Coordinates of C-alpha atoms in Angstrom, one line a residue:
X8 CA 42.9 -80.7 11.0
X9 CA 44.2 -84.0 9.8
X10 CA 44.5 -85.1 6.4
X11 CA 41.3 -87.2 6.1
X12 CA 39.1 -84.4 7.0
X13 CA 41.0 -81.9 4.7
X14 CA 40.6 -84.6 2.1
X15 CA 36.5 -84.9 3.2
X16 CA 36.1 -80.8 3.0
X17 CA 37.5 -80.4 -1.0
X18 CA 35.7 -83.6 -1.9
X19 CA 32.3 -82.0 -0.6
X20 CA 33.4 -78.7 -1.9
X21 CA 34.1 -80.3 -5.8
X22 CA 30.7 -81.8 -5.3
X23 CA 28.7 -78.4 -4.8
X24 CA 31.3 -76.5 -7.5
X25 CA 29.7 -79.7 -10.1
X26 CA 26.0 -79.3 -9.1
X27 CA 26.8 -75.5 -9.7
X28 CA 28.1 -75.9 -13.3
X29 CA 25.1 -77.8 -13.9
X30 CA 26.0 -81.4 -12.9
X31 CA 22.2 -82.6 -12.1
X32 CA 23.4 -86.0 -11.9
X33 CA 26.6 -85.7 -9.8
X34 CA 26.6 -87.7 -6.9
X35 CA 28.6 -87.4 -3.6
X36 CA 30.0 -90.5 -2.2
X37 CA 29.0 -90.3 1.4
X38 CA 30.8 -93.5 2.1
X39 CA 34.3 -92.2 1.2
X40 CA 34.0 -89.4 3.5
X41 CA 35.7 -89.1 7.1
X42 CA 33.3 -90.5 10.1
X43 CA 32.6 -86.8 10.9
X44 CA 31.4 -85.3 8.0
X45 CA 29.2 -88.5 7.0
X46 CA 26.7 -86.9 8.6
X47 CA 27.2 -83.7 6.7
X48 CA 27.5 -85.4 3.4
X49 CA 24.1 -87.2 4.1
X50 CA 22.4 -84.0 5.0
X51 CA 23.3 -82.5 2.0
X52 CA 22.2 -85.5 -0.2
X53 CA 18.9 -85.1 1.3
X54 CA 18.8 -81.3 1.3
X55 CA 19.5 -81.8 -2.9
X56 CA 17.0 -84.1 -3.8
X57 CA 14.1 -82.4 -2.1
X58 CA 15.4 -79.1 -4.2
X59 CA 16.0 -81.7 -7.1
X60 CA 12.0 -82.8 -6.2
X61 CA 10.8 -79.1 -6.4
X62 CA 12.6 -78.2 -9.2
X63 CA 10.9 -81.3 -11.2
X64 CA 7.6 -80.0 -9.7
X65 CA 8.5 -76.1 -11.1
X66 CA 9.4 -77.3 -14.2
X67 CA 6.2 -79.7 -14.5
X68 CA 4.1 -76.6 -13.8
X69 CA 6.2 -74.4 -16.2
X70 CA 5.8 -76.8 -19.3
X71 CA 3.6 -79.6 -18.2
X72 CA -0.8 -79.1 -18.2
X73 CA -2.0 -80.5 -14.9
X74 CA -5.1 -81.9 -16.5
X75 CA -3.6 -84.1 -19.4
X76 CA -0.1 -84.5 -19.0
X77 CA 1.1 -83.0 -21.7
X78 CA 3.0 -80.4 -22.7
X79 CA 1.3 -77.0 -22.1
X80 CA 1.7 -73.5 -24.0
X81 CA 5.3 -72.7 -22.2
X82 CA 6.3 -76.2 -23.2
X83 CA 5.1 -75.9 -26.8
X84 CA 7.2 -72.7 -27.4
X85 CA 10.4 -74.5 -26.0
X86 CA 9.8 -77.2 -28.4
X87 CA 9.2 -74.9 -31.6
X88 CA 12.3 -72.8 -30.5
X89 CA 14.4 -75.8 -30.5
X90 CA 13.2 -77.1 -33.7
X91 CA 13.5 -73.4 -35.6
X92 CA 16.9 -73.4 -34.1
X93 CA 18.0 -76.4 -35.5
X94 CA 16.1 -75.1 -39.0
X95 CA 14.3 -78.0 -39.0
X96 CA 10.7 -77.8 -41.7
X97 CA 7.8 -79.2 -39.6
X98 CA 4.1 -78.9 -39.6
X99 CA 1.9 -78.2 -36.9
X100 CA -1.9 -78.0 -36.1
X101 CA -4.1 -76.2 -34.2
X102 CA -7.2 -77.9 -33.3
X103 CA -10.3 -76.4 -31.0
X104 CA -12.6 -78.7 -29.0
X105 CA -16.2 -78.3 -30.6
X106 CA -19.0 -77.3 -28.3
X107 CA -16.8 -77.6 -25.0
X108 CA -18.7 -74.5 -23.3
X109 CA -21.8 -76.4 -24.5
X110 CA -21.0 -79.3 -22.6
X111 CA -19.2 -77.3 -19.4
X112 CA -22.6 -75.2 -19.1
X113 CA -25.2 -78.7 -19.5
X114 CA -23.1 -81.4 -17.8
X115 CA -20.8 -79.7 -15.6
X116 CA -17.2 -79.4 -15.7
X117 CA -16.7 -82.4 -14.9
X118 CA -17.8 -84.1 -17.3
X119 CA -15.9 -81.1 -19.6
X120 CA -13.0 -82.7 -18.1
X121 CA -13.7 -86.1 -18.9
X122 CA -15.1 -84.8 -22.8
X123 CA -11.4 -82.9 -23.1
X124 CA -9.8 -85.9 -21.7
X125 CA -11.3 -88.1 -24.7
X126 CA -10.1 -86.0 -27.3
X127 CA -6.9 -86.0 -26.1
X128 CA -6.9 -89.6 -26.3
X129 CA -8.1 -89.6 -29.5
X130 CA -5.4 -87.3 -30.5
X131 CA -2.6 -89.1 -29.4
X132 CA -3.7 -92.5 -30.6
X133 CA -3.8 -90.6 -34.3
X134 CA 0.2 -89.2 -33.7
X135 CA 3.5 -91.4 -35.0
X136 CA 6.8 -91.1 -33.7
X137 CA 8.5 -87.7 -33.3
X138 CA 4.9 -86.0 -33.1
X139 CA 4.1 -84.1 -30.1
X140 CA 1.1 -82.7 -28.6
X141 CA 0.3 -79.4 -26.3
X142 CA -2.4 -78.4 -24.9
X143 CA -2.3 -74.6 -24.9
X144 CA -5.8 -73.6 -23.4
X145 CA -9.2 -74.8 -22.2
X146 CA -10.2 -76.8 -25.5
X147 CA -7.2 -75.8 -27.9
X148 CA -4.2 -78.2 -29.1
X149 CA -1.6 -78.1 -31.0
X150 CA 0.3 -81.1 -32.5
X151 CA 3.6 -80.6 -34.1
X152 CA 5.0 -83.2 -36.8
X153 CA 8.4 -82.4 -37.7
X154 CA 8.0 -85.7 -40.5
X155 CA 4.6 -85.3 -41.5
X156 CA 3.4 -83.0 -44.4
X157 CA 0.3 -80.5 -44.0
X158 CA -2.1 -82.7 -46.8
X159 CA -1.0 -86.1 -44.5
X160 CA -1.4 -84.5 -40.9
X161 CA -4.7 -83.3 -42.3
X162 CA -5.9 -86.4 -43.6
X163 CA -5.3 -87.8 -40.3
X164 CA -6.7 -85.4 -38.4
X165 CA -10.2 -85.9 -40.3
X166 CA -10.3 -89.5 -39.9
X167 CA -9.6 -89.2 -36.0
X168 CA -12.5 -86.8 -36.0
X169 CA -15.0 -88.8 -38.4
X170 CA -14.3 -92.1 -35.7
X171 CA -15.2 -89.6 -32.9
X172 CA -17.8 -88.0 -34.4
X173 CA -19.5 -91.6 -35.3
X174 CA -18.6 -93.5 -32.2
X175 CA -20.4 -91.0 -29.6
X176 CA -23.5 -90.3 -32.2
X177 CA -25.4 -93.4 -31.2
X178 CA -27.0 -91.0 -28.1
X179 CA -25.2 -92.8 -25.5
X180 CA -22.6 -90.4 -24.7
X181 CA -23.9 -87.1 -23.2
X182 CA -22.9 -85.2 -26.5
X183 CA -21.2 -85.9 -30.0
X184 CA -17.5 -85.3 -29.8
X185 CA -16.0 -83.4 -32.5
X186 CA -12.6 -80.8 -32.9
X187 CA -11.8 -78.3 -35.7
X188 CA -8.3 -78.1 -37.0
X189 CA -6.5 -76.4 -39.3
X190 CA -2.2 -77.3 -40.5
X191 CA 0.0 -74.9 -41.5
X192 CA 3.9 -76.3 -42.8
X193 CA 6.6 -74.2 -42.2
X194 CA 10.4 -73.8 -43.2
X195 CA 12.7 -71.9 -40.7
X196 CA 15.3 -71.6 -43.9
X197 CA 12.9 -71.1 -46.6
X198 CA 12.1 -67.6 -44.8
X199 CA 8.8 -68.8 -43.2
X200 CA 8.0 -67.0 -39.7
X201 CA 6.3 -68.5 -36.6
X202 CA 3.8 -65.3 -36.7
X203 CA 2.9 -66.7 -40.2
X204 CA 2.8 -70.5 -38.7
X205 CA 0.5 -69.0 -36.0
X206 CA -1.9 -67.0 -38.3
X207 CA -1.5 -69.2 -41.0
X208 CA -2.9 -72.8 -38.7
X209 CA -5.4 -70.5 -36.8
X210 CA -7.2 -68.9 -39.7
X211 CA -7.7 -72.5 -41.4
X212 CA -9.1 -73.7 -37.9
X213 CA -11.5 -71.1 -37.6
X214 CA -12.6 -71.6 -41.2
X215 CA -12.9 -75.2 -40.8
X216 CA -15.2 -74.6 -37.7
X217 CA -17.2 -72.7 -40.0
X218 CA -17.8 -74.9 -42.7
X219 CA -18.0 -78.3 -40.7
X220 CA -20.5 -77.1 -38.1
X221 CA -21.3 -80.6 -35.9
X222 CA -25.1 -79.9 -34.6
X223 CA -25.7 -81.5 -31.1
X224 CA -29.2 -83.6 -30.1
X225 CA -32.2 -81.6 -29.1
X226 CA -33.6 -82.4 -26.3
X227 CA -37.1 -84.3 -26.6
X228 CA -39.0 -81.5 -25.3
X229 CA -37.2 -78.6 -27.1
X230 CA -39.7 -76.6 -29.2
X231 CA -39.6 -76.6 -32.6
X232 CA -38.9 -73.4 -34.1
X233 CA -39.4 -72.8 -37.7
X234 CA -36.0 -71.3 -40.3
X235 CA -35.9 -67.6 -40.0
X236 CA -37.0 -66.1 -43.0
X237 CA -34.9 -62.9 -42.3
X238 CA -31.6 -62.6 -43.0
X239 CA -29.3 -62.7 -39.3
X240 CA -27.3 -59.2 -39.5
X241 CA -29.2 -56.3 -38.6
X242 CA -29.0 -54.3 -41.6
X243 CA -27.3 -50.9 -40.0
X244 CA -25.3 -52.8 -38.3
X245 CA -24.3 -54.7 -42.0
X246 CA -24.3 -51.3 -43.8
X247 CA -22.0 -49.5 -41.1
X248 CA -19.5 -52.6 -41.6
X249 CA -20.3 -52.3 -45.4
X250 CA -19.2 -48.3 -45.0
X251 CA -15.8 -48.6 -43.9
X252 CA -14.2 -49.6 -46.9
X253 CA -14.4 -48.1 -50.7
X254 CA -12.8 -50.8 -52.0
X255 CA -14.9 -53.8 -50.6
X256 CA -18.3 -55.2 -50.7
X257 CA -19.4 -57.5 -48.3
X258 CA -22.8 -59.5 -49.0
X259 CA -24.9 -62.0 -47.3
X260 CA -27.1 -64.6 -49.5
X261 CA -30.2 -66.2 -48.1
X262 CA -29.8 -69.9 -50.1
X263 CA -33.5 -70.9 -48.6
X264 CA -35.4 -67.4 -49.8
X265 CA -33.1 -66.3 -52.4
X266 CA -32.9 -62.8 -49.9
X267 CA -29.7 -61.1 -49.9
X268 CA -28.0 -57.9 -48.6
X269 CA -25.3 -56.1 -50.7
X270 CA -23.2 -53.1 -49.4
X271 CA -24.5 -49.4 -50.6
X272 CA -21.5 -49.1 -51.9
X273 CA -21.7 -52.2 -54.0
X274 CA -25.2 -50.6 -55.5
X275 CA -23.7 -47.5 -56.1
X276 CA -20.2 -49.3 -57.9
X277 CA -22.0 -51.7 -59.7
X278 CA -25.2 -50.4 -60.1
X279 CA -27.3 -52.8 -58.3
X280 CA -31.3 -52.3 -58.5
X281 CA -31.2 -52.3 -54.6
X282 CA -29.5 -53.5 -51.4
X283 CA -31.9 -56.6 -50.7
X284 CA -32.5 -57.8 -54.5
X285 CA -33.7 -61.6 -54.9
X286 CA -32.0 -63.5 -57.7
X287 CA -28.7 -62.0 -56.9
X288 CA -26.9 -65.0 -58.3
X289 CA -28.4 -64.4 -61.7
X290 CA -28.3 -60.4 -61.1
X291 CA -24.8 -60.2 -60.5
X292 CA -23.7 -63.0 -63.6
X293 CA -25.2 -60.8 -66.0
X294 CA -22.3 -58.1 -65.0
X295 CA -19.2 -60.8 -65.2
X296 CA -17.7 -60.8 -68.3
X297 CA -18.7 -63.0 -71.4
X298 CA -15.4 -64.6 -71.4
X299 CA -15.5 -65.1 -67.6
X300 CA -19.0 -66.3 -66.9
X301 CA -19.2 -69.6 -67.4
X302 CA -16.3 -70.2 -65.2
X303 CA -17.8 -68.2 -62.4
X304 CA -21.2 -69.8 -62.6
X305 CA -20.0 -73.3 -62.2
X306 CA -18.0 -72.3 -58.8
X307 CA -21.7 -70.7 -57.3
X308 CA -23.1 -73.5 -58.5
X309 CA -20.7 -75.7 -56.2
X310 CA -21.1 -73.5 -53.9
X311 CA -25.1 -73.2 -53.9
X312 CA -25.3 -76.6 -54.2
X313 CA -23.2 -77.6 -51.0
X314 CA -20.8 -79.4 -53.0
X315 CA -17.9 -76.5 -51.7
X316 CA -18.2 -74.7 -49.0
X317 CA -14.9 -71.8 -49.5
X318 CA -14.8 -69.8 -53.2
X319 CA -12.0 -67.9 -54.2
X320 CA -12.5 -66.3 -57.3
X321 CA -10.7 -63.6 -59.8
X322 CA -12.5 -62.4 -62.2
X323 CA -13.8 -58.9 -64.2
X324 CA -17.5 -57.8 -63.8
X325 CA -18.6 -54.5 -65.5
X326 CA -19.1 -51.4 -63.1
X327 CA -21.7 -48.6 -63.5
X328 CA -19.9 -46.8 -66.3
X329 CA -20.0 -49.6 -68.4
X330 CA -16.3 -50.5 -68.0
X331 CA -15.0 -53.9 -66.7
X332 CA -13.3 -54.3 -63.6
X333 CA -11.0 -56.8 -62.0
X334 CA -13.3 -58.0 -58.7
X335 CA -11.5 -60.8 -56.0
X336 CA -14.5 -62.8 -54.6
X337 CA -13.9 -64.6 -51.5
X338 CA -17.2 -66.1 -49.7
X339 CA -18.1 -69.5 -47.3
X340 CA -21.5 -71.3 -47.4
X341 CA -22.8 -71.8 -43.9
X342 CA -25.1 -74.8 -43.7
X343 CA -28.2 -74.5 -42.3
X344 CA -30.0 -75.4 -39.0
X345 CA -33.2 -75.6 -37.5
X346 CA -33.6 -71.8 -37.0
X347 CA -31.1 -70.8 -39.4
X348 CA -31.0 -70.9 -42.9
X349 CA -28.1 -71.7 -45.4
X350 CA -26.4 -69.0 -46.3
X351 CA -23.5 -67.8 -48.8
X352 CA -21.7 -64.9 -47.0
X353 CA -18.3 -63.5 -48.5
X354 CA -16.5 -59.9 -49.8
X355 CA -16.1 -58.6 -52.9
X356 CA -12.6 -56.7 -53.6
X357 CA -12.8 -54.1 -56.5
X358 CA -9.3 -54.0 -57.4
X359 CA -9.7 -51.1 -59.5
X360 CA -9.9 -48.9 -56.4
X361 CA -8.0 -51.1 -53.8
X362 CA -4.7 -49.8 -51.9
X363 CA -3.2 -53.4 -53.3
X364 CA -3.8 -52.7 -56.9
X365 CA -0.8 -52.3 -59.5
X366 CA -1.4 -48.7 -60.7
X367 CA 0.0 -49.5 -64.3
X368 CA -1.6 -52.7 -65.0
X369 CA -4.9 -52.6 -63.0
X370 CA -3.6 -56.5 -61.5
X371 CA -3.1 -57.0 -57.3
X372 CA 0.6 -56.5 -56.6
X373 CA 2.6 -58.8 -54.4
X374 CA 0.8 -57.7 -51.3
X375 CA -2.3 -59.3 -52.7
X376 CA -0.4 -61.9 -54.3
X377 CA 0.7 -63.1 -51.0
X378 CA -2.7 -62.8 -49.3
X379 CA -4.4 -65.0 -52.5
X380 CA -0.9 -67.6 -51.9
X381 CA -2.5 -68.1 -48.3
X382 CA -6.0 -68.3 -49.2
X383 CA -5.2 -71.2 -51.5
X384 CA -3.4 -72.7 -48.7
X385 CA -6.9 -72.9 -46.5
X386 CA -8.3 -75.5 -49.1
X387 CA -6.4 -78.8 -50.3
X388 CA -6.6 -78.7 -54.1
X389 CA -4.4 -79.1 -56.8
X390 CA -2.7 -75.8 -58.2
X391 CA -1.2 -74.4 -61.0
X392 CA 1.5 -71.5 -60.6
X393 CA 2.2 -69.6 -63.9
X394 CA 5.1 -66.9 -63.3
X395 CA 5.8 -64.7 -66.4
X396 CA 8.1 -62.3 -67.0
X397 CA 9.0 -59.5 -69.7
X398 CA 12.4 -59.0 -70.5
X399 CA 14.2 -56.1 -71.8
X400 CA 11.8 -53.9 -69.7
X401 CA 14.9 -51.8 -68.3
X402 CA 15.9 -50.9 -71.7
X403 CA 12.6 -50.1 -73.4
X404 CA 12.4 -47.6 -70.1
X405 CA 16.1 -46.4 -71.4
X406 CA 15.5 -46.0 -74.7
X407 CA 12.0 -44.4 -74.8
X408 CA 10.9 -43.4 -71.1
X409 CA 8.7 -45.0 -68.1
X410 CA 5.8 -44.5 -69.9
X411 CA 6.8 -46.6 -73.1
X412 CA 7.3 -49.3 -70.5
X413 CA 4.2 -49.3 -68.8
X414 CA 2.6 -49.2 -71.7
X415 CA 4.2 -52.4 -72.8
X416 CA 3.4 -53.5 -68.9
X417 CA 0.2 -52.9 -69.1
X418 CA -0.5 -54.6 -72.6
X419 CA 0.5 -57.5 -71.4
X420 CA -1.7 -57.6 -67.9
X421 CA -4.7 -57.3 -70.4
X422 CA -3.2 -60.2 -72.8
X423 CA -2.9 -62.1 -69.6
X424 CA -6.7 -61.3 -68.4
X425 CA -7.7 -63.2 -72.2
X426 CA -5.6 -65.6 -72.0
X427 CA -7.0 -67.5 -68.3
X428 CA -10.8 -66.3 -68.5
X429 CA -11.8 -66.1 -65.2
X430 CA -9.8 -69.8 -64.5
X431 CA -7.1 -68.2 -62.4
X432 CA -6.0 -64.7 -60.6
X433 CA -3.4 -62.6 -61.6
X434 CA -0.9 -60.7 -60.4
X435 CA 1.9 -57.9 -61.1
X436 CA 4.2 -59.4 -58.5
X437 CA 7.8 -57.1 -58.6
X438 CA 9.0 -55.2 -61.4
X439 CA 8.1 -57.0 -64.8
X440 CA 6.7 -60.1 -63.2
X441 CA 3.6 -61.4 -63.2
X442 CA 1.9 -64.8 -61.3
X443 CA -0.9 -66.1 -61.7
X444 CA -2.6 -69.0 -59.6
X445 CA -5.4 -71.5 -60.6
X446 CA -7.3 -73.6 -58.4
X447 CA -7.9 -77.6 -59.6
X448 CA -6.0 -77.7 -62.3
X449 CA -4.4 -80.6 -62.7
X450 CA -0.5 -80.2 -64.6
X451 CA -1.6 -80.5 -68.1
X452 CA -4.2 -77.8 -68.1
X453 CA -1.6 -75.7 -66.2
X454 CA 0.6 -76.0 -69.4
X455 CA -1.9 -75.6 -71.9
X456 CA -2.5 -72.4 -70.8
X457 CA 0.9 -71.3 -70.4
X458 CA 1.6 -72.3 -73.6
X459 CA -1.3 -69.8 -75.2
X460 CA 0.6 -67.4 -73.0
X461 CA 3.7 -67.9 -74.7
X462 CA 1.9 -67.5 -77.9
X463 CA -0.3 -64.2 -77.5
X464 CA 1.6 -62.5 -74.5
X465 CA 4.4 -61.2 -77.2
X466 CA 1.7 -58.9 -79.2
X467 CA 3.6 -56.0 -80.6
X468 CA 2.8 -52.9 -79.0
X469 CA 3.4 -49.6 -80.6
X470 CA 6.3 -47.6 -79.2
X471 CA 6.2 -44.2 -81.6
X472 CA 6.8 -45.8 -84.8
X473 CA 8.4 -49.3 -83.7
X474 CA 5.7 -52.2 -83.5
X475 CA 7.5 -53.8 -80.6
X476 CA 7.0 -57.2 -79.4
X477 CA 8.2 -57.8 -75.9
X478 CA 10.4 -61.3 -75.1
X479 CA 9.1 -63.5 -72.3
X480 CA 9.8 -66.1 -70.1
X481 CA 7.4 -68.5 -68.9
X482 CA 7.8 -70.9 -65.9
X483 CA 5.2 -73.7 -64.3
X484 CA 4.8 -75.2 -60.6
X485 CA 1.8 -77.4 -60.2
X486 CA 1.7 -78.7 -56.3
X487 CA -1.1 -81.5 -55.8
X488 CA -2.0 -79.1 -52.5
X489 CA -0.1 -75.7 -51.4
X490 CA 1.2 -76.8 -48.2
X491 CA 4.0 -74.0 -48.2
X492 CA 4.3 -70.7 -47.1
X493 CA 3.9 -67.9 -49.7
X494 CA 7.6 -66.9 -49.7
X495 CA 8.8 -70.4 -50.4
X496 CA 6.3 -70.6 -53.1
X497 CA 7.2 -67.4 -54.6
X498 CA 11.5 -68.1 -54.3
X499 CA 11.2 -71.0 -56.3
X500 CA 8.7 -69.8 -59.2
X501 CA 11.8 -67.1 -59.4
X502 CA 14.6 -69.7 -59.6
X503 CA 12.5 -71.5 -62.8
X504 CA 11.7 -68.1 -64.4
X505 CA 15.9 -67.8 -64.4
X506 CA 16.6 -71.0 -65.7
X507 CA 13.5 -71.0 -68.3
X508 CA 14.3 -70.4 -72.3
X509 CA 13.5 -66.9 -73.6
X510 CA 10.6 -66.5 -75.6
X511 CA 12.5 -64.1 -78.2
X512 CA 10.8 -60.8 -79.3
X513 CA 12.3 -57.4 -80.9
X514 CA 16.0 -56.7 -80.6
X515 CA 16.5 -53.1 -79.1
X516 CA 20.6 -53.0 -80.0

């Protein structure tokens, strides 16, 4: 063997050792070879880029959707890994084509291809640099912004859907094009979670499906068919559901008939006059509290009158021994169509008997103060955070026993409950904490109150013979729209409460 072809062998064998540590671009210079292993070295130049070819098309199919060219579910979770590697905040949407099996099951797939295909055009046109888009099923998306807050994307996302919705309702396209959508922000060092991302996008999508319902053309010849008068759940069906929980009353409102349908177990609680009384609205005001009333009323008006379409409400109605309760209402209006009417359907959440209910103070502890963090996050509104916290708690328990501490605890949950009148919910969130959240309040009004707070919240309370008056802190965090996860939220209302001034009260030493 001379030297030449010894020379020709390693530089063939360096080549292969590179494309095995991962060198994809290495190349092998064919021309430098010997004359007899040219032939081998072009061979193998051939042999690597039809493996190079099929590895492209493996990968394509592992993170690439055949249909639209982008990136597909395997590709979207590579992408989010890297980012929540790198801890990178982003904000990411889910959005669900309207009405696709409509259009697969009338036109043909075909032309469910070509109405996916639109969107997807649509979507992308919307997107700025650094955005990417997936499509993860049949009709679902999801766009990741890693620059772009949740209240922007969304914005965004509403006027690509109003242009679609109005350029294909002049009746010359085969249907009206329309998607649901719903952002979810998230901060990989803040302690967010994907599975809270995931939930988090997908429960706003499904509720924005709900409330902005687009209704396709009838057909010329479709009969007419008058608004059911009837409610739509079968009412065992309703009261079986209604039965397997103590703590929560469903209900469903007829808006057209003034119907509705109300859990046994609401009309046993609250003693209701039946299970399908008309007037409910009015019915169940004259239970709310006189402080809380007028506040409530306004929402159901908003409500009722199509103005909103989600209500989220805390507030105390009076149960059927006369005592007043702390109730969380959370309800949608559904608008009507031709055969179905509008309709107000929610639950009602006695905290007074739920498993999330502070046993000294009667408030939702930080379970439930999460859940109600992540229902505000399903509507953009201004809100008002109020954390509050009662020093010296430790020591009262030292000095006097649990009981003297709860007691204090406890008298300061009910100066709380006077103090917001049905404006906001509140919670015992750990140890002498308290939060509480208001919907559309804009920074001042979120101040004002905690101000009264800081007045009335250090009532003395009568500890054997001591008229003690518990020392406070109060902290505020107004956001124009609560486009963080709960935790975040939660993190930084604890960093104010430690650097806010102490409302002084009785010395213990």
């Amino acid at each position: 063997m001379n030297e030449s072809y010894r020379m020709g062998e390693q530089s063939i064998i360096a080549h292969l050792q590179r494309l095995a540590n991962g060198a994809s671009t290495a190349e092998l210079d064919v021309d430098a070879l010997p004359t007899e292993l040219r032939a081998v070295g072009e061979q193998l130049q051939k042999t690597l880029a039809v493996l190079q070819q099929e590895r492209q098309l493996l990968e394509r199919s592992a993170y690439i959707d055949s249909l639209t060219n982008l990136g597909n579910r395997g590709g979207l979770d590579r992408h989010v890994n890297q980012l929540w590697r790198k801890g990178v905040p982003f904000t990411c949407a889910y959005i669900d084509i309207d009405h696709l099996k409509h259009c697969n099951d009338k036109f043909g797939h075909a032309e469910g291809n070509r109405y996916i295909l639109g969107i997807c055009h649509a979507l992308t046109e919307t997107m700025e640099r650094d955005d990417l888009l997936f499509r993860i099923g049949g009709d679902e998306f999801v766009l990741v912004s890693p620059t772009t807050g949740e209240a922007e994307l969304e914005q965004r996302l509403e006027r690509t859907r109003t242009d679609l919705v109005e350029a294909t309702s002049d009746g010359k396209a085969p249907m009206i094009a329309s998607f649901s959508f719903g952002c979810s922000h998230v901060d990989p060092l803040a302690g967010d979670s994907r599975r809270q991302m995931t939930m988090d996008a997908d429960r706003k999508m499904y509720r924005y499906k709900l409330m902005h319902r687009v209704q396709q053309p009838k057909e010329d010849n479709a009969p007419m068919r008058p608004i059911a008068d009837q409610l739509p759940c079968n009412d065992r069906v309703f009261q079986a559901i209604s039965m397997s929980s103590e703590t929560r009353y469903p209900f469903i409102l007829n808006l057209d008939t003034g119907e509705s349908q109300w859990s046994v177990n609401a009309v046993r609680d609250f003693d209701l006059p039946s299970q399908h009384p008309f007037n409910s609205v009015d019915m169940w005001l004259a239970r709310v509290h006189p402080e809380d009333c007028d506040n409530v009323r306004a929402e159901l008006d908003m409500v009722i009158n199509g103005t909103w379409h989600f209500h989220y409400m805390q507030y105390r109605v009076m149960d059927a021994t006369g005592k007043y309760v702390l109730c969380d209402c959370t309800g949608y209006r559904l608008d009507g169509t031709d055969t179905e009417p509008n309709m107000y359907v929610g639950t009602i959440i006695n905290r007074s008997l739920a498993d999330t209910t502070d046993s000294v103070t009667g408030l939702g502890d930080v379970h439930a103060l999460v859940n109600a963090i992540g229902e505000m996050r399903r509507v953009p509104r201004e809100a008002g955070f109020i954390a509050i916290k009662v020093d010296d708690i430790a020591e009262v328990n030292a000095r006097f026993g649990f009981d003297a501490g709860d007691r204090v605890l406890a008298e300061s949950a009910a100066c709380l409950m006077d103090c917001s009148r049905g404006k906001g919910r509140l919670f015992r969130s750990t140890g002498p904490t308290f939060v509480a959240l208001f919907d559309d309040l804009d920074p001042e009004e979120t101040n004002a109150i905690a101000e009264e707070i800081e007045r009335f919240l250090g009532s003395p309370v009568l500890i054997g013979s001591l008229e003690y008056q518990p020392p406070i802190r109060v902290a505020t965090l107004h956001l124009d729209a609560v486009d963080r996860q709960p935790v975040s939220i939660l993190n930084e209302l604890k960093a104010l409460l430690k650097e806010a001034p102490q409302v002084p009260g009785t010395k213990l030493d």
